[in-house]
Amino acid sequence: MQIMKDVYLLSGQPYGVSSNVYAVMGQESIVMIDCGTGDEDYKLIEHNLASWGLDHYPVSHLLLTHSHFDHCGNAHIFSKKGTQLIAGAGDAEGIELGDERTLYYSYKQNFVPCPVDVKVKDGDVITIAGLSFEIIHTPGHSRGSVIYKLINHGKVILFTGDTVMSGPNGQPKLGVTVAEDFDAGLYLKSLNRLSKMEADAVLGGHFQPCLRNATFLLRRGYRTGLIELRSPSIPTLQ
C-alpha cells in the first residue's frame, strides 16, 4: 500500500506479517528498506510490487537497518538478482557470515549469508536513483543499527528499523533485547540523540508507520528508554 507519495509498505502488520518492508520509488528504480524473513514475506513483497505496478522497475538497492534475521533474511535473494546491499558497518559482517548477529537461533530456518556491497557509517550520505539518504548510526538494539533519513517531497522521513517504532496505541516501542550485542547504555544514548531531531514520518521495522506527530514519538522514545532500559528486568518487546 502507498503510505506517502512514492513510499510504499510492501509487508508488515496490515498484511499479518511482523516485519515491515518499505519501498521508495526513485528515478527509474526502486530502493527497498529491509526485506523480511523468508519465503512467505518474499512472495508478499513480489505480489505487492506487482499490485502497485512497481515490478516494471528494478530494485536497485536494498537498505538494511540492521542484521537481524527478520529484517534481512531475504537479502540473499535480492543480492543474487543484482540488487546492491547497503548496511551499517557494525552489522555488515554478521550478514556476510550469518553468525549470532543475525539472531539465527530465534528461527527455524537457516540464515543464508550474502555480501554487503556498501558499508555505511554515521553521517554518510548516499544518493540512489535521485534520492539522498543520510545515515544515522543508532547502536543499542544491535551494534550496527542505522536509520536512513530521507527528505522526499518536502517531508522528513526516518526509516528507523527497530530502534524506535510506533506501537498499536501510537506509543513508542523499542526493539527486542535478545541479541548478543544488545547494549542498553548505547541504546539510551541513541534514543537521546533522536529525541532532539524532527521528522514528519517515522517508519519503523514493526507495528504501524507513524505519519503524524513523528517528532513527539522521537521525544517520547527517549522517555520510554529511560523507563524500560534502566529497569532491573528489561522487557522483551516485539
Coordinates of N, CA and C in Angstrom, one line a residue:
M1 N 0.8 -1.2 0.0 CA 0.0 0.0 0.0 C 0.9 1.2 0.0
Q2 N 0.4 2.3 -0.6 CA 1.1 3.6 -0.7 C 0.8 4.3 0.6
I3 N 1.8 4.7 1.4 CA 1.6 5.4 2.6 C 2.0 6.9 2.6
M4 N 2.8 7.2 1.6 CA 3.2 8.6 1.4 C 3.5 8.7 -0.1
K5 N 3.6 9.8 -0.6 CA 3.9 10.0 -2.1 C 5.2 9.3 -2.4
D6 N 5.2 8.3 -3.3 CA 6.3 7.5 -3.7 C 6.9 6.6 -2.6
V7 N 6.2 6.4 -1.5 CA 6.6 5.5 -0.4 C 5.6 4.4 -0.2
Y8 N 6.0 3.2 -0.2 CA 5.1 2.1 -0.1 C 5.4 1.1 1.0
L9 N 4.4 0.5 1.6 CA 4.6 -0.6 2.6 C 4.3 -1.9 1.9
L10 N 5.3 -2.7 1.7 CA 5.2 -3.9 0.9 C 4.9 -5.1 1.8
S11 N 5.2 -5.1 3.1 CA 5.0 -6.2 4.0 C 4.9 -5.6 5.4
G12 N 4.2 -6.3 6.3 CA 4.2 -5.8 7.7 C 2.8 -6.0 8.3
Q13 N 2.5 -5.3 9.3 CA 1.4 -5.5 10.2 C 0.0 -5.5 9.4
P14 N -0.2 -4.6 8.5 CA -1.5 -4.7 7.8 C -1.7 -6.0 7.0
Y15 N -0.6 -6.6 6.7 CA -0.7 -7.9 5.9 C -0.6 -9.1 6.8
G16 N -0.6 -8.9 8.1 CA -0.5 -10.0 9.0 C 0.9 -10.6 9.1
V17 N 1.9 -9.8 8.8 CA 3.3 -10.1 8.9 C 4.0 -9.2 9.9
S18 N 5.0 -9.8 10.7 CA 5.6 -9.0 11.7 C 6.5 -7.8 11.3
S19 N 7.3 -8.1 10.3 CA 8.4 -7.1 9.9 C 7.9 -6.3 8.7
N20 N 8.1 -5.0 8.9 CA 7.8 -4.0 7.8 C 8.9 -4.0 6.7
V21 N 8.4 -3.9 5.5 CA 9.3 -3.7 4.3 C 8.8 -2.5 3.6
Y22 N 9.7 -1.6 3.3 CA 9.3 -0.4 2.6 C 9.9 -0.3 1.2
A23 N 9.3 0.5 0.3 CA 9.9 0.7 -1.0 C 9.7 2.2 -1.3
V24 N 10.7 2.8 -1.9 CA 10.7 4.2 -2.3 C 10.9 4.2 -3.8
M25 N 10.0 4.9 -4.5 CA 10.2 5.0 -6.0 C 11.1 6.1 -6.3
G26 N 12.3 5.8 -6.9 CA 13.2 6.8 -7.4 C 13.2 7.0 -8.9
Q27 N 14.2 7.5 -9.4 CA 14.3 7.7 -10.9 C 14.6 6.4 -11.5
E28 N 13.6 5.7 -12.1 CA 13.7 4.5 -12.9 C 14.2 3.3 -12.1
S29 N 14.1 3.4 -10.8 CA 14.4 2.2 -10.0 C 13.8 2.3 -8.6
I30 N 13.8 1.2 -7.9 CA 13.2 1.2 -6.5 C 14.3 1.0 -5.5
V31 N 14.2 1.7 -4.4 CA 15.0 1.5 -3.3 C 14.1 0.8 -2.2
M32 N 14.6 -0.3 -1.7 CA 13.8 -1.0 -0.7 C 14.5 -0.9 0.7
I33 N 13.7 -0.8 1.7 CA 14.3 -0.8 3.1 C 13.8 -2.0 3.8
D34 N 14.8 -2.9 4.2 CA 14.6 -4.2 4.8 C 13.8 -5.1 3.8
C35 N 13.8 -6.4 4.1 CA 13.3 -7.4 3.1 C 12.7 -8.6 3.7
G36 N 12.3 -8.6 5.0 CA 11.6 -9.7 5.6 C 12.4 -10.9 5.8
T37 N 11.7 -12.0 6.2 CA 12.4 -13.2 6.8 C 12.6 -14.3 5.8
G38 N 11.5 -14.8 5.2 CA 11.6 -16.0 4.4 C 10.7 -16.0 3.2
D39 N 10.3 -17.1 2.8 CA 9.6 -17.3 1.5 C 8.2 -16.6 1.5
E40 N 7.5 -16.7 2.7 CA 6.2 -16.0 2.8 C 6.3 -14.5 2.6
D41 N 7.3 -13.9 3.3 CA 7.5 -12.5 3.2 C 7.9 -12.1 1.7
Y42 N 8.8 -12.9 1.1 CA 9.3 -12.6 -0.2 C 8.1 -12.6 -1.2
K43 N 7.2 -13.6 -1.1 CA 6.1 -13.7 -2.1 C 5.2 -12.5 -1.9
L44 N 5.0 -12.1 -0.7 CA 4.1 -10.9 -0.4 C 4.8 -9.7 -1.0
I45 N 6.1 -9.5 -0.8 CA 6.8 -8.4 -1.4 C 6.6 -8.3 -2.9
E46 N 6.8 -9.5 -3.6 CA 6.7 -9.6 -5.0 C 5.2 -9.3 -5.4
H47 N 4.3 -9.8 -4.7 CA 2.9 -9.6 -5.0 C 2.5 -8.1 -4.9
N48 N 3.0 -7.4 -3.9 CA 2.6 -6.0 -3.7 C 3.4 -5.1 -4.7
L49 N 4.6 -5.5 -5.1 CA 5.3 -4.7 -6.1 C 4.5 -4.8 -7.4
A50 N 4.0 -5.9 -7.7 CA 3.2 -6.1 -8.9 C 1.8 -5.3 -8.8
S51 N 1.2 -5.4 -7.7 CA -0.1 -4.8 -7.5 C 0.0 -3.3 -7.7
W52 N 1.1 -2.7 -7.3 CA 1.2 -1.2 -7.5 C 2.0 -0.9 -8.8
G53 N 2.2 -1.9 -9.6 CA 2.9 -1.6 -10.9 C 4.4 -1.3 -10.8
L54 N 4.9 -1.6 -9.6 CA 6.3 -1.3 -9.3 C 7.3 -2.4 -9.9
D55 N 6.7 -3.5 -10.3 CA 7.5 -4.6 -10.8 C 8.1 -4.3 -12.2
H56 N 7.7 -3.2 -12.8 CA 8.3 -2.8 -14.0 C 9.7 -2.1 -13.8
Y57 N 10.0 -1.9 -12.6 CA 11.3 -1.2 -12.3 C 12.2 -2.1 -11.4
P58 N 13.5 -2.1 -11.6 CA 14.4 -2.9 -10.8 C 14.5 -2.4 -9.4
V59 N 14.7 -3.4 -8.5 CA 15.0 -3.0 -7.1 C 16.5 -2.8 -7.1
S60 N 17.0 -1.6 -7.3 CA 18.4 -1.4 -7.5 C 19.2 -1.5 -6.2
H61 N 18.6 -1.1 -5.1 CA 19.3 -1.1 -3.8 C 18.4 -1.5 -2.7
L62 N 19.0 -2.3 -1.7 CA 18.3 -2.7 -0.5 C 19.1 -2.1 0.7
L63 N 18.4 -1.3 1.4 CA 19.0 -0.7 2.6 C 18.6 -1.5 3.8
L64 N 19.5 -2.0 4.5 CA 19.2 -2.9 5.7 C 19.5 -2.0 7.0
T65 N 18.4 -2.0 7.8 CA 18.6 -1.2 9.0 C 19.4 -1.9 10.1
H66 N 19.4 -3.2 10.1 CA 20.3 -4.0 11.0 C 20.3 -5.4 10.6
S67 N 21.1 -6.2 11.3 CA 21.4 -7.6 10.8 C 20.5 -8.7 11.2
H68 N 19.4 -8.3 11.9 CA 18.6 -9.4 12.5 C 17.8 -10.1 11.4
F69 N 17.6 -11.4 11.6 CA 17.0 -12.3 10.6 C 15.7 -11.7 10.0
D70 N 14.8 -11.2 10.8 CA 13.5 -10.8 10.4 C 13.5 -9.5 9.5
H71 N 14.7 -8.9 9.4 CA 14.8 -7.7 8.5 C 15.7 -8.0 7.3
C72 N 16.5 -9.0 7.4 CA 17.4 -9.2 6.2 C 17.5 -10.7 5.8
G73 N 16.6 -11.5 6.3 CA 16.6 -12.9 5.9 C 16.5 -13.2 4.4
N74 N 15.8 -12.3 3.7 CA 15.7 -12.4 2.2 C 16.8 -11.7 1.4
A75 N 17.7 -11.1 2.1 CA 18.7 -10.3 1.4 C 19.5 -11.1 0.4
H76 N 19.7 -12.3 0.6 CA 20.5 -13.2 -0.3 C 19.8 -13.3 -1.6
I77 N 18.4 -13.3 -1.6 CA 17.6 -13.5 -2.8 C 17.8 -12.2 -3.7
F78 N 17.7 -11.1 -3.1 CA 17.8 -9.8 -3.8 C 19.3 -9.6 -4.3
S79 N 20.2 -10.1 -3.5 CA 21.6 -10.0 -3.9 C 21.9 -10.8 -5.2
K80 N 21.3 -12.0 -5.2 CA 21.5 -12.8 -6.4 C 20.8 -12.2 -7.6
K81 N 19.8 -11.4 -7.4 CA 19.1 -10.8 -8.6 C 19.8 -9.5 -9.0
G82 N 20.9 -9.1 -8.3 CA 21.7 -7.9 -8.7 C 21.5 -6.7 -7.9
T83 N 20.6 -6.8 -6.9 CA 20.4 -5.7 -6.0 C 21.6 -5.4 -5.2
Q84 N 22.0 -4.1 -5.1 CA 23.1 -3.7 -4.2 C 22.6 -3.6 -2.8
L85 N 23.4 -4.3 -1.9 CA 23.0 -4.3 -0.4 C 23.8 -3.2 0.3
I86 N 23.1 -2.5 1.2 CA 23.8 -1.5 2.0 C 23.4 -1.8 3.5
A87 N 24.4 -1.7 4.3 CA 24.1 -1.9 5.8 C 25.2 -1.1 6.6
G88 N 24.9 -0.9 7.9 CA 25.8 -0.3 8.8 C 27.0 -1.1 8.9
A89 N 28.2 -0.4 9.0 CA 29.5 -1.1 9.1 C 29.5 -2.1 10.3
G90 N 28.8 -1.8 11.4 CA 28.8 -2.6 12.6 C 28.1 -3.9 12.5
D91 N 27.1 -4.0 11.5 CA 26.3 -5.2 11.3 C 26.6 -5.9 10.1
A92 N 27.3 -5.3 9.2 CA 27.6 -5.9 7.8 C 28.2 -7.3 7.9
E93 N 29.2 -7.4 8.8 CA 29.9 -8.7 9.0 C 29.0 -9.8 9.4
G94 N 28.1 -9.5 10.3 CA 27.1 -10.5 10.7 C 26.3 -11.1 9.5
I95 N 25.9 -10.1 8.6 CA 25.1 -10.5 7.5 C 26.0 -11.4 6.5
E96 N 27.2 -11.0 6.4 CA 28.1 -11.7 5.5 C 28.5 -13.1 6.0
L97 N 28.5 -13.3 7.4 CA 28.9 -14.5 8.0 C 27.7 -15.4 8.4
G98 N 26.5 -14.7 8.6 CA 25.4 -15.4 9.1 C 25.5 -15.9 10.5
D99 N 26.2 -15.2 11.3 CA 26.5 -15.6 12.7 C 25.5 -15.2 13.7
E100 N 25.8 -15.2 14.9 CA 24.9 -14.9 16.0 C 24.2 -13.5 15.9
R101 N 24.9 -12.6 15.2 CA 24.4 -11.2 15.0 C 23.1 -11.2 14.1
T102 N 22.8 -12.3 13.5 CA 21.5 -12.3 12.7 C 20.4 -12.9 13.5
L103 N 20.6 -13.3 14.8 CA 19.7 -14.0 15.6 C 19.1 -15.3 15.0
Y104 N 20.0 -16.0 14.3 CA 19.6 -17.2 13.7 C 18.9 -18.2 14.7
Y105 N 19.4 -18.1 15.9 CA 18.9 -19.0 17.0 C 17.4 -18.8 17.4
S106 N 16.8 -17.8 16.8 CA 15.4 -17.5 17.1 C 14.5 -18.0 16.0
Y107 N 15.0 -18.6 15.0 CA 14.2 -19.0 13.8 C 14.5 -20.5 13.4
K108 N 13.5 -21.1 12.8 CA 13.6 -22.5 12.4 C 14.5 -22.7 11.2
Q109 N 14.5 -21.7 10.3 CA 15.3 -21.8 9.1 C 16.7 -21.2 9.3
N110 N 17.6 -21.6 8.4 CA 18.9 -21.1 8.5 C 19.1 -19.8 7.7
F111 N 19.9 -18.9 8.3 CA 20.2 -17.6 7.6 C 21.2 -17.9 6.5
V112 N 20.9 -17.3 5.3 CA 21.8 -17.5 4.2 C 22.7 -16.3 4.1
P113 N 24.0 -16.4 4.3 CA 24.9 -15.2 4.3 C 25.0 -14.7 2.9
C114 N 25.3 -13.4 2.8 CA 25.5 -12.8 1.5 C 26.3 -11.5 1.6
P115 N 27.0 -11.1 0.6 CA 27.9 -9.9 0.7 C 27.1 -8.6 0.8
V116 N 27.7 -7.7 1.6 CA 27.2 -6.4 1.7 C 28.0 -5.5 0.8
D117 N 27.4 -4.8 -0.2 CA 28.2 -4.1 -1.2 C 28.7 -2.7 -0.7
V118 N 27.9 -2.1 0.2 CA 28.3 -0.8 0.7 C 28.1 -0.8 2.2
K119 N 29.1 -0.5 3.0 CA 29.0 -0.4 4.4 C 29.1 1.0 4.9
V120 N 28.1 1.5 5.5 CA 27.9 2.9 5.8 C 28.2 3.2 7.3
K121 N 28.5 4.4 7.6 CA 28.7 4.9 8.9 C 28.0 6.2 9.2
D122 N 28.0 6.6 10.4 CA 27.2 7.8 10.8 C 27.7 9.0 10.0
G123 N 26.7 9.7 9.5 CA 27.0 11.0 8.7 C 27.1 10.8 7.2
D124 N 27.3 9.5 6.8 CA 27.4 9.3 5.4 C 26.1 9.7 4.7
V125 N 26.2 10.1 3.4 CA 25.0 10.4 2.6 C 25.2 9.6 1.3
I126 N 24.2 8.8 1.0 CA 24.3 8.0 -0.2 C 23.1 8.5 -1.1
T127 N 23.5 8.6 -2.4 CA 22.5 9.1 -3.4 C 22.2 7.9 -4.3
I128 N 20.9 7.6 -4.4 CA 20.5 6.4 -5.2 C 19.2 6.8 -6.0
A129 N 19.3 6.6 -7.3 CA 18.1 6.9 -8.1 C 17.5 8.3 -7.8
G130 N 18.4 9.2 -7.6 CA 17.9 10.6 -7.4 C 17.4 10.9 -5.9
L131 N 17.6 9.9 -5.1 CA 17.2 10.0 -3.7 C 18.4 10.1 -2.8
S132 N 18.4 11.0 -1.8 CA 19.6 11.1 -0.9 C 19.2 10.6 0.5
F133 N 19.9 9.6 1.0 CA 19.7 9.1 2.3 C 20.9 9.4 3.2
E134 N 20.6 10.1 4.3 CA 21.6 10.3 5.4 C 21.6 9.2 6.4
I135 N 22.8 8.8 6.8 CA 22.9 7.7 7.7 C 23.0 8.2 9.1
I136 N 22.2 7.6 10.0 CA 22.3 8.0 11.4 C 22.5 6.6 12.2
H137 N 23.7 6.5 12.7 CA 24.1 5.3 13.5 C 23.4 5.3 14.8
T138 N 22.7 4.3 15.1 CA 21.9 4.2 16.4 C 22.2 2.9 17.1
P139 N 23.4 2.7 17.6 CA 23.7 1.4 18.3 C 22.9 1.2 19.5
G140 N 22.7 0.0 19.9 CA 22.0 -0.4 21.1 C 21.2 -1.6 20.9
H141 N 20.2 -1.6 20.0 CA 19.4 -2.7 19.6 C 20.4 -3.8 19.0
S142 N 21.2 -3.3 18.1 CA 22.4 -4.0 17.6 C 23.5 -3.1 17.5
R143 N 24.7 -3.6 17.4 CA 25.9 -2.8 17.3 C 25.9 -1.8 16.1
G144 N 25.4 -2.3 15.0 CA 25.5 -1.5 13.8 C 24.1 -1.0 13.3
S145 N 23.1 -0.9 14.1 CA 21.8 -0.4 13.7 C 22.0 1.0 13.1
V146 N 21.3 1.2 12.0 CA 21.3 2.6 11.4 C 19.9 3.0 11.0
I147 N 19.7 4.3 11.0 CA 18.5 4.9 10.5 C 18.8 5.6 9.2
Y148 N 17.9 5.4 8.2 CA 18.0 6.1 6.9 C 17.1 7.3 6.9
K149 N 17.7 8.5 6.8 CA 16.9 9.7 6.7 C 16.7 10.2 5.3
L150 N 15.5 10.4 4.9 CA 15.2 10.8 3.5 C 14.3 12.0 3.5
I151 N 14.7 13.0 2.8 CA 13.8 14.1 2.6 C 13.1 14.0 1.2
N152 N 11.8 13.7 1.2 CA 11.1 13.4 0.0 C 9.9 14.2 -0.2
H153 N 9.8 14.9 -1.3 CA 8.6 15.8 -1.5 C 8.4 16.7 -0.3
G154 N 9.5 17.2 0.3 CA 9.4 18.2 1.4 C 9.2 17.6 2.8
K155 N 9.1 16.2 2.8 CA 8.8 15.6 4.1 C 10.1 14.9 4.6
V156 N 10.4 15.0 5.9 CA 11.5 14.3 6.5 C 11.0 12.9 7.0
I157 N 11.6 11.9 6.4 CA 11.2 10.5 6.7 C 12.4 9.8 7.3
L158 N 12.1 9.1 8.4 CA 13.1 8.3 9.1 C 12.7 6.8 9.0
F159 N 13.5 6.0 8.4 CA 13.3 4.6 8.4 C 14.2 4.1 9.6
T160 N 13.5 3.7 10.6 CA 14.2 3.6 11.9 C 14.5 2.1 12.3
G161 N 14.1 1.1 11.5 CA 14.3 -0.2 11.9 C 13.6 -0.5 13.2
D162 N 14.3 -1.1 14.1 CA 13.8 -1.5 15.5 C 14.2 -0.5 16.6
T163 N 15.0 0.6 16.2 CA 15.5 1.5 17.2 C 14.3 2.1 18.0
V164 N 13.4 2.7 17.3 CA 12.2 3.2 17.9 C 11.0 3.1 16.9
M165 N 9.9 2.6 17.4 CA 8.7 2.3 16.5 C 7.5 2.9 17.1
S166 N 6.4 3.0 16.3 CA 5.1 3.4 16.8 C 4.3 2.2 17.1
G167 N 3.9 1.9 18.3 CA 3.2 0.8 18.7 C 1.7 0.9 18.3
P168 N 0.9 -0.1 18.6 CA -0.5 -0.2 18.3 C -1.3 1.0 18.8
N169 N -0.9 1.6 20.0 CA -1.6 2.7 20.5 C -0.9 4.0 20.2
G170 N 0.1 4.0 19.3 CA 0.8 5.2 19.0 C 1.9 5.5 19.9
Q171 N 2.1 4.7 21.0 CA 3.2 5.0 21.9 C 4.5 4.3 21.4
P172 N 5.6 4.8 21.8 CA 6.9 4.3 21.3 C 7.1 2.8 21.8
K173 N 7.6 2.1 20.9 CA 8.1 0.7 21.2 C 9.6 0.6 20.8
L174 N 10.3 -0.2 21.6 CA 11.7 -0.4 21.4 C 11.9 -1.8 20.9
G175 N 13.1 -2.1 20.3 CA 13.4 -3.4 19.8 C 13.7 -4.4 20.8
V176 N 13.7 -5.7 20.4 CA 13.9 -6.8 21.3 C 15.3 -6.7 22.0
T177 N 15.5 -7.4 23.1 CA 16.7 -7.3 23.8 C 17.5 -8.6 23.8
V178 N 17.2 -9.5 22.9 CA 17.8 -10.8 22.9 C 19.1 -11.0 22.1
A179 N 19.6 -9.9 21.5 CA 20.8 -10.0 20.7 C 22.0 -10.0 21.6
E180 N 23.1 -10.7 21.2 CA 24.3 -10.8 22.0 C 24.9 -9.4 22.1
D181 N 24.8 -8.6 21.1 CA 25.4 -7.3 21.1 C 24.5 -6.2 21.6
F182 N 23.3 -6.5 22.1 CA 22.4 -5.5 22.7 C 23.2 -4.8 23.8
D183 N 23.0 -3.4 23.8 CA 23.7 -2.6 24.8 C 22.7 -1.5 25.3
A184 N 22.2 -1.7 26.5 CA 21.2 -0.7 27.0 C 21.8 0.7 27.1
G185 N 23.0 0.8 27.5 CA 23.6 2.2 27.6 C 23.7 2.9 26.3
L186 N 24.2 2.2 25.3 CA 24.3 2.8 23.9 C 22.9 3.1 23.4
Y187 N 22.0 2.2 23.7 CA 20.6 2.4 23.2 C 20.0 3.7 23.7
L188 N 20.2 3.9 25.0 CA 19.7 5.2 25.6 C 20.4 6.4 25.0
K189 N 21.7 6.3 24.7 CA 22.4 7.4 24.0 C 21.8 7.7 22.6
S190 N 21.5 6.6 21.9 CA 20.9 6.7 20.6 C 19.5 7.4 20.7
L191 N 18.7 6.9 21.7 CA 17.3 7.5 21.8 C 17.4 9.0 22.3
N192 N 18.4 9.3 23.1 CA 18.6 10.7 23.5 C 18.9 11.5 22.3
R193 N 19.7 11.1 21.4 CA 20.1 11.8 20.2 C 18.9 12.0 19.3
L194 N 18.1 10.9 19.1 CA 16.9 11.0 18.3 C 15.9 12.0 18.9
S195 N 15.8 12.1 20.2 CA 14.8 13.0 20.8 C 15.0 14.4 20.5
K196 N 16.2 14.8 20.0 CA 16.5 16.1 19.6 C 16.3 16.4 18.1
M197 N 15.8 15.4 17.4 CA 15.6 15.5 16.0 C 14.1 15.8 15.6
E198 N 13.9 16.2 14.4 CA 12.5 16.4 14.0 C 12.2 15.5 12.8
A199 N 11.0 15.1 12.6 CA 10.6 14.3 11.5 C 9.1 14.4 11.2
D200 N 8.8 14.2 9.9 CA 7.4 14.2 9.6 C 6.8 12.7 9.6
A201 N 7.7 11.8 9.5 CA 7.2 10.4 9.5 C 8.3 9.5 10.1
V202 N 8.0 8.6 10.9 CA 8.9 7.5 11.5 C 8.3 6.2 11.0
L203 N 9.1 5.6 10.1 CA 8.7 4.3 9.5 C 9.5 3.2 10.1
G204 N 9.0 2.5 11.2 CA 9.7 1.6 11.9 C 9.7 0.2 11.3
G205 N 10.4 -0.7 12.0 CA 10.6 -2.1 11.5 C 9.4 -3.0 11.8
H206 N 8.6 -2.6 12.8 CA 7.4 -3.4 13.2 C 6.3 -2.4 13.5
F207 N 5.1 -3.0 13.7 CA 3.9 -2.2 14.1 C 3.5 -1.3 12.9
Q208 N 3.0 -0.1 13.3 CA 2.4 0.8 12.3 C 3.4 1.9 12.0
P209 N 3.3 2.4 10.7 CA 4.1 3.6 10.4 C 3.5 4.8 11.2
C210 N 4.4 5.7 11.6 CA 3.9 6.9 12.3 C 4.0 8.0 11.2
L211 N 2.8 8.5 10.8 CA 2.7 9.5 9.8 C 2.2 10.9 10.4
R212 N 2.1 10.9 11.7 CA 1.7 12.2 12.3 C 2.3 12.2 13.7
N213 N 2.7 13.4 14.1 CA 3.3 13.6 15.4 C 4.6 12.8 15.6
A214 N 5.4 12.7 14.5 CA 6.6 11.9 14.5 C 7.6 12.5 15.4
T215 N 7.8 13.8 15.5 CA 8.8 14.4 16.3 C 8.4 14.1 17.8
F216 N 7.2 14.1 18.2 CA 6.8 13.7 19.5 C 7.1 12.3 19.8
L217 N 6.9 11.4 18.8 CA 7.2 10.0 19.0 C 8.7 9.8 19.3
L218 N 9.6 10.6 18.7 CA 11.0 10.5 18.9 C 11.3 11.0 20.3
R219 N 10.7 12.0 20.8 CA 10.9 12.5 22.1 C 10.5 11.5 23.2
R220 N 9.3 11.0 23.0 CA 8.7 10.0 23.9 C 9.5 8.7 23.9
G221 N 10.2 8.5 22.7 CA 11.0 7.3 22.7 C 12.1 7.3 23.7
Y222 N 12.7 8.5 23.9 CA 13.8 8.6 24.9 C 13.2 8.3 26.3
R223 N 12.0 8.9 26.6 CA 11.3 8.6 27.9 C 11.1 7.2 28.1
T224 N 10.6 6.5 27.0 CA 10.3 5.1 27.1 C 11.6 4.3 27.4
G225 N 12.7 4.7 26.8 CA 14.0 4.1 27.1 C 14.5 4.3 28.5
L226 N 14.2 5.5 29.1 CA 14.6 5.7 30.4 C 13.8 4.9 31.4
I227 N 12.6 4.6 31.1 CA 11.8 3.8 31.9 C 12.2 2.3 31.8
E228 N 12.3 1.8 30.6 CA 12.5 0.4 30.4 C 13.9 -0.1 30.4
L229 N 14.8 0.7 29.9 CA 16.2 0.2 29.7 C 17.0 0.3 31.0
R230 N 16.5 1.1 32.0 CA 17.2 1.2 33.3 C 16.6 0.3 34.3
S231 N 15.5 -0.5 34.0 CA 14.8 -1.3 34.9 C 15.7 -2.6 35.2
P232 N 15.6 -3.1 36.4 CA 16.4 -4.3 36.7 C 16.0 -5.5 35.8
S233 N 14.8 -5.6 35.4 CA 14.4 -6.6 34.4 C 13.9 -6.0 33.2
I234 N 14.7 -6.1 32.1 CA 14.4 -5.5 30.8 C 13.3 -6.3 30.1
P235 N 12.2 -5.7 29.7 CA 11.2 -6.5 29.0 C 11.6 -6.7 27.5
T236 N 11.1 -7.8 27.0 CA 11.4 -8.1 25.6 C 10.1 -7.7 24.8
L237 N 10.3 -6.7 23.9 CA 9.2 -6.1 23.2 C 9.4 -6.5 21.7
Q238 N 8.3 -7.0 21.1 CA 8.3 -7.5 19.7 C 7.4 -6.7 18.9

